[in-house]
Coordinates of C-alpha atoms in Angstrom, one line a residue:
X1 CA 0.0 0.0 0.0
X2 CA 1.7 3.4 -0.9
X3 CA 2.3 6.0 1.8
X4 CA -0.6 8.0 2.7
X5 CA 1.5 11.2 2.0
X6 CA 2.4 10.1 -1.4
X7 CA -1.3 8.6 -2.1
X8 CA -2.8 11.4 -1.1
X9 CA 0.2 14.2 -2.1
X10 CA -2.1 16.0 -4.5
X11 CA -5.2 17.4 -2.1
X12 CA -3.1 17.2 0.8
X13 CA -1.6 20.6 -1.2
X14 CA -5.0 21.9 -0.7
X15 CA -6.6 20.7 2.4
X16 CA -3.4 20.1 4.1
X17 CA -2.4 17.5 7.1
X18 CA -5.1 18.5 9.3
X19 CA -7.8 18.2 6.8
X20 CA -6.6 15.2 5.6
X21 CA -6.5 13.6 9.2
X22 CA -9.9 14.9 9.6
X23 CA -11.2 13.1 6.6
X24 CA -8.8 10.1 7.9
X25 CA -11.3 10.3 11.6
X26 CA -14.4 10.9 9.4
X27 CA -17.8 8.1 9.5
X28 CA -20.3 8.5 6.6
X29 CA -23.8 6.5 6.3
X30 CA -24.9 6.6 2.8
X31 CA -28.7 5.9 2.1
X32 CA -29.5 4.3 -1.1
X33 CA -26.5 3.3 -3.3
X34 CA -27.8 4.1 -6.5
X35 CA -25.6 5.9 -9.2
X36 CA -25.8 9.5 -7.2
X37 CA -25.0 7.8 -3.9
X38 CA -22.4 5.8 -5.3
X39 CA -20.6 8.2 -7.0
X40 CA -20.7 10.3 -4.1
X41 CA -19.6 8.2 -1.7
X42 CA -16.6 7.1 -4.9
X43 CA -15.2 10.8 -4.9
X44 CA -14.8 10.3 -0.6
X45 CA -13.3 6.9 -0.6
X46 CA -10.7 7.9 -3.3
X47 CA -9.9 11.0 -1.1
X48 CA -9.2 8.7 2.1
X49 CA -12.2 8.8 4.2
X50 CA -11.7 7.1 7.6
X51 CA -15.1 4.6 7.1
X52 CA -18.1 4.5 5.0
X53 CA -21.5 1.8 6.0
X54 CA -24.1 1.9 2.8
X55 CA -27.8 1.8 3.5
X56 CA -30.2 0.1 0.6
X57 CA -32.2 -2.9 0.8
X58 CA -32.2 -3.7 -2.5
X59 CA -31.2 -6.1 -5.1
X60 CA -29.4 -5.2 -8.5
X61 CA -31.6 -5.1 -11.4
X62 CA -30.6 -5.6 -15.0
X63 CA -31.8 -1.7 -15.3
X64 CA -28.9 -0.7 -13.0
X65 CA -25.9 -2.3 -15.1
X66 CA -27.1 0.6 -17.2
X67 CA -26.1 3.5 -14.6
X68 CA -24.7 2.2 -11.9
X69 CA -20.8 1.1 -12.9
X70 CA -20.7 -0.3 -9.7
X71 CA -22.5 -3.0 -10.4
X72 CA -22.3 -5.6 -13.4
X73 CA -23.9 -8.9 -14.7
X74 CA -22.4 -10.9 -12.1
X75 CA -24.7 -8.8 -9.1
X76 CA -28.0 -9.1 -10.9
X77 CA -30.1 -10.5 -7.8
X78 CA -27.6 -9.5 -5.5
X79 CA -27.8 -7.2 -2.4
X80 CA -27.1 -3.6 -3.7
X81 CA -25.3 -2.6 -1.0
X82 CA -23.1 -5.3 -0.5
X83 CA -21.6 -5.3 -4.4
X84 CA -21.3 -1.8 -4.2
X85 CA -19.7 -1.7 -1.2
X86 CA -17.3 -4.3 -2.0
X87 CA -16.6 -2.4 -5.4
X88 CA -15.9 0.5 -3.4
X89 CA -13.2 -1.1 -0.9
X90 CA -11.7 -2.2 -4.0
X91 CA -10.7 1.5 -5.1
X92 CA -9.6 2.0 -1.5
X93 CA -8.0 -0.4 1.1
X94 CA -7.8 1.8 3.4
X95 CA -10.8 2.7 3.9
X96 CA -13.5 0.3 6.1
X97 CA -16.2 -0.3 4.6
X98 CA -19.7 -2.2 5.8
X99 CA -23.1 -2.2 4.5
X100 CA -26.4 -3.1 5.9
X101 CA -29.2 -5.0 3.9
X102 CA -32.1 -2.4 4.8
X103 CA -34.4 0.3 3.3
X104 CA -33.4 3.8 4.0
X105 CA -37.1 4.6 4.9
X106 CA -37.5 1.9 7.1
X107 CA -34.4 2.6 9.2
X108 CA -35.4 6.2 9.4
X109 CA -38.8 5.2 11.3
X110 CA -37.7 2.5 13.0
X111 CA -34.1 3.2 14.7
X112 CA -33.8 6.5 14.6
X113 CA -30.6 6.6 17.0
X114 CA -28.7 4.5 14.6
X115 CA -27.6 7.7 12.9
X116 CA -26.0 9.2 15.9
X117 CA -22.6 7.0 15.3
X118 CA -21.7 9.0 12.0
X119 CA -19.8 12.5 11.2
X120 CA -22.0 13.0 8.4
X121 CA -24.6 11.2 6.6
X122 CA -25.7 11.6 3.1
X123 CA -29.0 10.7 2.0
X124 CA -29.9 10.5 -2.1
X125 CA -33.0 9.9 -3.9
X126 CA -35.3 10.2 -0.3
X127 CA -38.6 11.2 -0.9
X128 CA -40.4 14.4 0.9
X129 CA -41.5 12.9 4.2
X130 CA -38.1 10.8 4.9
X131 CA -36.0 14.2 4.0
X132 CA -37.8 15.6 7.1
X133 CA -38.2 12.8 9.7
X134 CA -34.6 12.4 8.7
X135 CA -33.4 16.1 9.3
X136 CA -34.9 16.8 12.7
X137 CA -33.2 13.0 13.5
X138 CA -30.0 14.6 12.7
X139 CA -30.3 17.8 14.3
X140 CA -31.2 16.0 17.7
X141 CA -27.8 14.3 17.5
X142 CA -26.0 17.3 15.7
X143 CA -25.0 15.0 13.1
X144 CA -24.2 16.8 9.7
X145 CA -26.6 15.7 6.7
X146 CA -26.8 16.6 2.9
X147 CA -29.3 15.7 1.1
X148 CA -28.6 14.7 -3.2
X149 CA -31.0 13.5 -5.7
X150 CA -31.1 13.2 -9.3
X151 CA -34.3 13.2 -11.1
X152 CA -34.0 13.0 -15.3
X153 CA -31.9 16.1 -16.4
X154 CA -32.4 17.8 -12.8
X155 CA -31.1 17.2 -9.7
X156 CA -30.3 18.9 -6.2
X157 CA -27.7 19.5 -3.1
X158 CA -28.5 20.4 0.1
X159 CA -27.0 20.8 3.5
X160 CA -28.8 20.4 6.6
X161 CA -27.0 21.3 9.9
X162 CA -27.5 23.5 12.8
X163 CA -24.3 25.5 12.3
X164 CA -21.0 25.2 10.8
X165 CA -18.0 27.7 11.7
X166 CA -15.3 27.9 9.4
X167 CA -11.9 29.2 10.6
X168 CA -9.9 28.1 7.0
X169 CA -12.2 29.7 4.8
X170 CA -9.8 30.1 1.9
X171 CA -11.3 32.7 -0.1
X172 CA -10.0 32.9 -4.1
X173 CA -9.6 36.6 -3.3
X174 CA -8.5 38.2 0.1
X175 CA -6.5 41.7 0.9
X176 CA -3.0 41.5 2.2
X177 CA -3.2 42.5 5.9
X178 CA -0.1 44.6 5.4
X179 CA -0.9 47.7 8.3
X180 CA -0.1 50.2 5.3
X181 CA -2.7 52.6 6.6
X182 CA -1.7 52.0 10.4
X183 CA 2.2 50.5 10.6
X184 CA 2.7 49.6 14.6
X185 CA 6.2 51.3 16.4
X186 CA 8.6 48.4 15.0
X187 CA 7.1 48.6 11.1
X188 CA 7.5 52.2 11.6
X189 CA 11.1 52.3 13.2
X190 CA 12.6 49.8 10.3
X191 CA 11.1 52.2 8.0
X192 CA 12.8 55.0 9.1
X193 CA 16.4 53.1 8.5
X194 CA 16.0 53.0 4.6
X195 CA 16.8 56.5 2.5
X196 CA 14.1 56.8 -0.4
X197 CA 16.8 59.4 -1.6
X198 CA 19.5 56.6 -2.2
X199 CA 22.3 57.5 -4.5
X200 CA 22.9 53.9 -5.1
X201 CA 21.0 52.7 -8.1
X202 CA 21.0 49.4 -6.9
X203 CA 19.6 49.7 -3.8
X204 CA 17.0 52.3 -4.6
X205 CA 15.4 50.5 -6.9
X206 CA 15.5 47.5 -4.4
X207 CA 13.7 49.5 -1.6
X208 CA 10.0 46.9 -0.8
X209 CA 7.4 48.7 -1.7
X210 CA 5.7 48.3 2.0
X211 CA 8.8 51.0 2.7
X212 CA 7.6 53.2 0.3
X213 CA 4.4 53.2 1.3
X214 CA 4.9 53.3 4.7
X215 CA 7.2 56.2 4.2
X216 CA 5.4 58.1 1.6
X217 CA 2.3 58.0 3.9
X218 CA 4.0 58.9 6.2
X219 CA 5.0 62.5 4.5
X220 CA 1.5 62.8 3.2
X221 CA 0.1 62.8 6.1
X222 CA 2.3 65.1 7.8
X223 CA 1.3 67.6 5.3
X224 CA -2.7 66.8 5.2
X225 CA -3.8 67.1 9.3
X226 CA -3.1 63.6 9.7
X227 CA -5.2 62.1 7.0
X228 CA -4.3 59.7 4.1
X229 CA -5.3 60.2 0.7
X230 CA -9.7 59.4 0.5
X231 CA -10.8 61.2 -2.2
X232 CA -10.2 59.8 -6.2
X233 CA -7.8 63.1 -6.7
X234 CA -5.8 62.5 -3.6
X235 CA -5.6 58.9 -4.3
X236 CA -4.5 60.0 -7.8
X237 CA -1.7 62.8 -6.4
X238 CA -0.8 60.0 -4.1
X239 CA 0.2 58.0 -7.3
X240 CA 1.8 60.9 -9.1
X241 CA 4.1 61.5 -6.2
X242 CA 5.1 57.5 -6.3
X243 CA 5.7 57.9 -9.9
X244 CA 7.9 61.1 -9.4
X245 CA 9.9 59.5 -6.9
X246 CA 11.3 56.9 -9.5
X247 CA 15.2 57.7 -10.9
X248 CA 14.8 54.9 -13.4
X249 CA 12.1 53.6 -15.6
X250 CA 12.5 49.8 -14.8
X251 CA 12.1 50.0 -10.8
X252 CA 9.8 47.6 -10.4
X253 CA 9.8 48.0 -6.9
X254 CA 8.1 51.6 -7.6
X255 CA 5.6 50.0 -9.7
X256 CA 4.6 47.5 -7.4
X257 CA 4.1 50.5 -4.7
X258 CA 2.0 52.5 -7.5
X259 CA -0.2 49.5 -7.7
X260 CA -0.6 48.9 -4.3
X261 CA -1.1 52.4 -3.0
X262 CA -4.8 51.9 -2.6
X263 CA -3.8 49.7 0.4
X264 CA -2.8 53.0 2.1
X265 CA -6.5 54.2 2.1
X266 CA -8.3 51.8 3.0
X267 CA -10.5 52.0 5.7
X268 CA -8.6 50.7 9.1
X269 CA -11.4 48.0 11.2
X270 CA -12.4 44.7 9.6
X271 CA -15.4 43.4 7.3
X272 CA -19.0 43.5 8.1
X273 CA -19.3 39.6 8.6
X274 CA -16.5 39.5 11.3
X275 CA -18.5 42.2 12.8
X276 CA -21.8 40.2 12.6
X277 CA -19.9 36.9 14.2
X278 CA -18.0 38.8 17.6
X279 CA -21.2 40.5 17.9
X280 CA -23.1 37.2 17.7
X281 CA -25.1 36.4 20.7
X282 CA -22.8 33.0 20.9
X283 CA -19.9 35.1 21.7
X284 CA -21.0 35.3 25.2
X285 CA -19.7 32.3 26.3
X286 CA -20.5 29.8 29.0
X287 CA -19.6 26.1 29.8
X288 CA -21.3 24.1 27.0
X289 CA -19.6 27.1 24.4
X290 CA -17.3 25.0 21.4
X291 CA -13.9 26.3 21.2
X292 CA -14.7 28.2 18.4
X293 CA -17.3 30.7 20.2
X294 CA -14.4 30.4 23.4
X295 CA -11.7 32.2 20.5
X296 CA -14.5 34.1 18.8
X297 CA -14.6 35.9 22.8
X298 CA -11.2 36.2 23.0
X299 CA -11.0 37.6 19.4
X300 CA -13.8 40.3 20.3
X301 CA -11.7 41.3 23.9
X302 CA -8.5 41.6 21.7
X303 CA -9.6 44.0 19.0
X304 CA -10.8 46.4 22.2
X305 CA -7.4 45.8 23.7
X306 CA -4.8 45.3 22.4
X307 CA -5.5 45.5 18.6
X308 CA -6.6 49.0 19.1
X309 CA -9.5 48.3 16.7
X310 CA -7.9 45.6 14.6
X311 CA -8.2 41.6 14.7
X312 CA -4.2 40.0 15.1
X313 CA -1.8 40.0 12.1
X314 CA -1.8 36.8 10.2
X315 CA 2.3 37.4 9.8
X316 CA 2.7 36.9 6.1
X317 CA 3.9 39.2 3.3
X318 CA 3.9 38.4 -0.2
X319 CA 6.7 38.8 -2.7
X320 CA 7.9 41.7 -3.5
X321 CA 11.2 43.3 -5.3
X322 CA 13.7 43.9 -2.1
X323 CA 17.4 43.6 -1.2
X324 CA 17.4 40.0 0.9
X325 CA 18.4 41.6 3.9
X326 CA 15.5 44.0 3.6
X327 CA 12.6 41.2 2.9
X328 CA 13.9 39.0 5.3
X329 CA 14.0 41.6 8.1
X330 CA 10.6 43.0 7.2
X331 CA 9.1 39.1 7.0
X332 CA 10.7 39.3 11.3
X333 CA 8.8 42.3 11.9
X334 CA 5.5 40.9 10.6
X335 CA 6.4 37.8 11.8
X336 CA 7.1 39.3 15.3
X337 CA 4.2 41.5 15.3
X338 CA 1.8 38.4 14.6
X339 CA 3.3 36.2 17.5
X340 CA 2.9 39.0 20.1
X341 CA -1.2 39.2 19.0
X342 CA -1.3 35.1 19.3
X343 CA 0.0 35.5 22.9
X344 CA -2.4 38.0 23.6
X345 CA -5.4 36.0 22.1
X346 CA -4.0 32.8 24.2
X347 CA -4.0 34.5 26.9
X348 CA -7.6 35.7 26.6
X349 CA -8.6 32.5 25.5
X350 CA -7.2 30.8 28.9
X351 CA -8.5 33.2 30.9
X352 CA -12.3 32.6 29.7
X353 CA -11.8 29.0 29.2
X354 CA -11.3 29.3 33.4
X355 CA -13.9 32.0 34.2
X356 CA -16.6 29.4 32.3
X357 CA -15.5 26.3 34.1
X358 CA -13.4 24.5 31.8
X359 CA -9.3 23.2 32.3
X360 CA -7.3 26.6 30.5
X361 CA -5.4 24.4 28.8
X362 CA -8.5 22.8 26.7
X363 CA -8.0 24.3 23.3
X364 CA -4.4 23.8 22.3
X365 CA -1.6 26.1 21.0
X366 CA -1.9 25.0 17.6
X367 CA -6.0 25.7 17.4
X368 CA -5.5 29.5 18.9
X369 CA -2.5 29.9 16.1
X370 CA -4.1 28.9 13.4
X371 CA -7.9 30.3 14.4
X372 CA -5.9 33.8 15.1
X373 CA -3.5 33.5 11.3
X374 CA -7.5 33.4 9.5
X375 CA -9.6 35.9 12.7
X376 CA -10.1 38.1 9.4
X377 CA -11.8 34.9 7.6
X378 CA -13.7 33.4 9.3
X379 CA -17.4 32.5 8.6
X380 CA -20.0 30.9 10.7
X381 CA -23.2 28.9 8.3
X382 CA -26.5 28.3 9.7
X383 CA -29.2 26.3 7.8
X384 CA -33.3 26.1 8.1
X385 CA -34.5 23.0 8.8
X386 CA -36.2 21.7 5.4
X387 CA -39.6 21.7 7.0
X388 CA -39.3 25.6 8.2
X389 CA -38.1 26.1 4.1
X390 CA -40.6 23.8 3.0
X391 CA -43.7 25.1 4.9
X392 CA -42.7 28.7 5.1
X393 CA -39.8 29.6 2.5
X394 CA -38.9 33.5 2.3
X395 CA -41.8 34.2 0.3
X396 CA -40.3 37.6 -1.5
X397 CA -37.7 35.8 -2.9
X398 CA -39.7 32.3 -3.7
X399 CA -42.1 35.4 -5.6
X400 CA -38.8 36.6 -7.2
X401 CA -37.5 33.3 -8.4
X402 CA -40.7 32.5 -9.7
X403 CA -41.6 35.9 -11.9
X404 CA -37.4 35.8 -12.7
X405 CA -37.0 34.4 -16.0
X406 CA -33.1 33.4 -14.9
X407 CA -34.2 31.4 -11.9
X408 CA -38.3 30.1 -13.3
X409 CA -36.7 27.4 -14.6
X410 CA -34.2 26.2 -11.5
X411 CA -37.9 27.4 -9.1
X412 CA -40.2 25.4 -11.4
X413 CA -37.7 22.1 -10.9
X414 CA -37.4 22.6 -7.0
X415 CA -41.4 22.7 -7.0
X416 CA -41.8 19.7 -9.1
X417 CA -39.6 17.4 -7.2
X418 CA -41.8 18.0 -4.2
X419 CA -45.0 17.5 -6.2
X420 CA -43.0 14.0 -7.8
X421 CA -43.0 13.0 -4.3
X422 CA -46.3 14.1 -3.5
X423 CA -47.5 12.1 -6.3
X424 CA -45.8 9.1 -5.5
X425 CA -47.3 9.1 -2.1
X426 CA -50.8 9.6 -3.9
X427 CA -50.4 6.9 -6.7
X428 CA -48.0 4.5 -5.8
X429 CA -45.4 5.8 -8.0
X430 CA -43.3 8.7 -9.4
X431 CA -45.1 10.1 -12.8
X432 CA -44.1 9.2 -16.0
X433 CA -43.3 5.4 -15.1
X434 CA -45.7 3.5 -17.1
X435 CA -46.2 2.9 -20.5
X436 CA -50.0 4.5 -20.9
X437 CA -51.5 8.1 -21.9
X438 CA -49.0 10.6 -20.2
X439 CA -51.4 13.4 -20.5
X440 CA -53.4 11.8 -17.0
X441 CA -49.9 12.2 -15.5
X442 CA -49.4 15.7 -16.5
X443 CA -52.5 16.9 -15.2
X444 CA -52.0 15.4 -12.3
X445 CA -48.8 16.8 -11.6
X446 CA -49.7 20.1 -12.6
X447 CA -52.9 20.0 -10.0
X448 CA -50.2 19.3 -7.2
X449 CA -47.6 21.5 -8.3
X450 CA -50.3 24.5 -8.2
X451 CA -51.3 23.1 -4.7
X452 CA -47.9 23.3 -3.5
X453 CA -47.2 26.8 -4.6
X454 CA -50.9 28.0 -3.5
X455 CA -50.0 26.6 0.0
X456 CA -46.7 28.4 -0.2
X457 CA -49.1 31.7 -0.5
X458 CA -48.2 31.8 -4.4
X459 CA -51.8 32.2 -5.5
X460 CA -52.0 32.6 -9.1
X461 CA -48.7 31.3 -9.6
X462 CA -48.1 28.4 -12.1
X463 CA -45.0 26.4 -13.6
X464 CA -44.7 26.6 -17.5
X465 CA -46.4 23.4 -19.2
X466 CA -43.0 22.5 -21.0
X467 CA -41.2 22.3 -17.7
X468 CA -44.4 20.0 -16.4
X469 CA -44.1 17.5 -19.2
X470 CA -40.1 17.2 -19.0
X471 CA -40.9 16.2 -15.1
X472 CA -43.5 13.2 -16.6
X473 CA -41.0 12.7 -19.1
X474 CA -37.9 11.7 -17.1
X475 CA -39.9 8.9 -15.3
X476 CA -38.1 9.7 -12.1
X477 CA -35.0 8.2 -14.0
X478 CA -31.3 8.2 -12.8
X479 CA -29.3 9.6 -15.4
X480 CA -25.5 8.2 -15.0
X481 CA -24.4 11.6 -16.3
X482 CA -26.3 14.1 -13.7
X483 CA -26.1 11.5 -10.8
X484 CA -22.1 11.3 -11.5
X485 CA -22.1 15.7 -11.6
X486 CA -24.7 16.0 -8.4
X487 CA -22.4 13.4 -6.7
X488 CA -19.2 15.4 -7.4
X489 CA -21.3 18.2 -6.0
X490 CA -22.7 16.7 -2.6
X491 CA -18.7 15.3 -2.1
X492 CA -17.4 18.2 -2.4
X493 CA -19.9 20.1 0.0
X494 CA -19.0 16.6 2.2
X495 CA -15.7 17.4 2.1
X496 CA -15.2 20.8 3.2
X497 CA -17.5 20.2 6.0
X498 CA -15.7 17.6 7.4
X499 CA -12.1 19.6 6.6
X500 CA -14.2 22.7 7.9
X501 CA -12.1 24.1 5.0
X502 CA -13.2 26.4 2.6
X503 CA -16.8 27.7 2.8
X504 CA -19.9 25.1 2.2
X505 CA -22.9 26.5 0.4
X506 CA -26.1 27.8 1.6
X507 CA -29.3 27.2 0.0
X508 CA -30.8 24.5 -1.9
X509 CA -28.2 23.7 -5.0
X510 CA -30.4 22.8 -8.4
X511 CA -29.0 21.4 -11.7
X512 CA -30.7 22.1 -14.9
X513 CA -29.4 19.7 -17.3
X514 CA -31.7 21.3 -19.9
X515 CA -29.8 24.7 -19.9
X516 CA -26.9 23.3 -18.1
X517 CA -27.2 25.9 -15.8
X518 CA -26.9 25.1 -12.0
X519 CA -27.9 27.6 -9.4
X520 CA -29.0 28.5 -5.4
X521 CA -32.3 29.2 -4.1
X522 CA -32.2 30.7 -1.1
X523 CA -35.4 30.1 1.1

């Protein structure tokens, strides 16, 4: 068996060691292993999850060899979930695999406290009233759920869990938290060292540009009252004195300054959504308070301390054009600067840990470092449980979506797959899966459908008749091609929730394989 660091070397560049051991610890149930719950539950074994048990009690059909490459002539009559399962420990040694030889539904009703052993269960292809006895099973037990199904050319996603805090949130896009605007003593004393006015050639044009900027600032706001440049024409004299500064028309060191001078106005604080999580009502902490909301505390304390308005320094610079000696002293100085606001925060953090009852030493160095390098990314996700969205959505935007014609389409789908189930439950079966008139079925469908929407307080409101018929046409079929793209989607989701890397997404996730369009409703 190759090494887990060498198996595993390409994510473990993006989710790292820690996410990796996570996924390593990690238990998933999986209900119903058709193709979207096996290809889901595919993407997680490849990645290395800890253990996986598979929910279905039934047998392999000759209809499944046709979506389902899990499964080939040799498990016709067989028990679903044990071929699949042994397929799966096939791709994956590592990995421990079990299955039991029961219906998803059945388990639901019957032993509802089976669920409570698992980090995260996935259910696919439940109908309406399992999707809710299941979520408020997994509430009760805090256990984290997502929800996949593939119907035809739709399908959906979505997560169901309490809350879910995020310290490694990894935006694509985040600011450098350089200080240019507000350099602390030691930034400001190296600073003063370096000469802008330089003879040396050389070393001029080899000056960082966080120099420049600190010093240039500096200057400007000696002769402004105080201020740095707000408006676009100071922003753009700002600039012009940057550019007049230059002795040479390749310092790149100069340019890099020019293009980062915008850093020197911006506005000192932090976002609005770190604001909305230390002023969260969870911040005020008590014994049963996760670690997270124990830092959060000890974040909100620090930035009316000691950070004077700020959260702590993450530390890092990026790369910029500098004489060695230069970079590497300024890389100490953030470096510095980002340790002494860690000891600060740990500090904090041992002294509530204590005031609520708990040992000081309960959340580790390593947690406080790391929580205090992201403080300015952090996010914090709460979900509805499906019945509150089902029985009372936001009604302004369920109104928008519907009268939108980008979203009528990705709206009409997420109604219909509640009126498929409701018509199941009414005749037996999904619509579209018989070989008579389809017109009956349509009707039908469209009579619940407008019922759905009319309880919803839609009155009026209607689904277009194409979109109706595509519903009875698809026969409540598993398409290999959607299940394998909402599986990749519901892993993915799976995976940054156990990592609690990266940020999961909100709202009910709907493919339309019509338009190939895939989008969020939020309600």
């Amino acid at each position: 068996m190759a090494e887990p660091k060498i198996k595993y070397d390409r994510q473990l560049r993006i989710w790292g060691e820690q996410g990796q051991a996570a996924l390593e610890k990690a238990s998933i149930c999986l209900l119903n292993c058709g193709p979207t719950g096996s290809e889901t539950l595919k993407n997680l074994v490849l990645g290395g999850i800890g253990s996986i048990t598979v929910i279905d009690g039934s047998r392999v059909e000759a209809s499944d060899l046709g979506n389902n490459f899990m499964v080939d002539d040799s498990s016709i009559g067989q028990s679903k979930a044990k071929c699949v399962c042994a397929f799966l420990q096939e791709l994956n040694d590592a990995v421990k695999a079990k299955f039991v030889e029961e219906s998803p539904d059945a388990l639901i009703e019957t032993n509802p406290s089976f669920f409570s052993q698992f980090t995260l269960v996935i259910a696919t292809q439940l109908v309406e009233t399992s999707m809710l006895k299941l979520d408020r099973i997994c509430r009760r037990a805090n256990i984290m759920l997502i929800f996949a199904r593939s119907y035809g050319l739709t399908g959906l996603v979505r997560l169901s869990l309490k809350e879910h805090n995020v310290i490694e949130s990894k935006p694509d896009h985040f600011l450098d938290d350089l200080r240019l605007n507000h350099p602390w003593p030691e930034l400001k004393r190296f600073a003063e060292t370096i000469d802008l006015n330089v003879t040396d050639p050389v070393v001029h044009k080899h000056i960082p540009y966080v120099v420049i900027l600190v010093k240039m600032a500096e200057e400007w706001a000696s002769k402004h009252d105080g201020c740095l440049p707000s408006t676009r024409e100071e922003k753009k004299e700002f600039k012009d004195l940057l550019k007049a500064r230059m002795i040479a028309f390749d310092e790149d060191n100069y340019k890099e300054a020019i293009e980062a001078a915008f850093k020197v106005s911006t506005p000192r604080g932090f976002s609005s959504n770190l604001r909305q999580i230390i002023d969260d009502s969870a911040a005020e902490v008590d014994s049963t308070s996760s670690d997270f909301w124990v830092m959060v505390a000890a974040l909100k304390e620090f930035i009316a301390n000691e950070g004077e308005g700020e959260p702590p320094l993450d530390g890092s610079i990026p790369d910029m054009t500098s004489l060695t000696e230069y970079y590497v002293n300024l890389q100490k100085i953030y470096q510095a600067k980002a340790e002494a606001d860690f000891l600060a925060i740990e500090q904090r953090v041992r002294k509530i840990l204590k005031r609520i009852g708990r040992e000081p030493d309960a959340i580790s160095k390593k947690i406080i470092k790391n929580f205090c390098k992201n403080a300015r990314k952090l996010t914090v996700c709460r979900y509805r449980l499906i019945e509150d969205e089902f029985n009372s959505p936001i009604l302004p935007e369920l109104q928008k979506y519907l009268t939108d014609e980008d979203y009528s389409i990705a709206v009409g789908f997420y109604i219909l797959l509640r009126a498929a189930d409701r018509f199941a439950t009414n005749y037996n079966r999904f619509p579209g899966m018989f070989d008579g008139e389809i017109d009956e079925e349509i009707s039908r469908l469209k009579t619940i459908a407008v019922g759905i929407l009319s309880d919803l307080g839609c009155n009026g409101s209607t689904l277009t008749e194409d979109l109706i018929n595509e519903m009875c046409r698809f026969g409540a079929a598993e398409l290999h091609a959607v299940a394998a793209f909402i599986g990749g989607i519901a892993s993915q989701e799976a995976i940054k929730l156990i990592t609690k890397q990266f940020v999961p997404m909100s709202g009910t996730f709907i493919f339309n394989g019509i338009d190939h369009k895939s989008q969020l409703l939020f309600l």
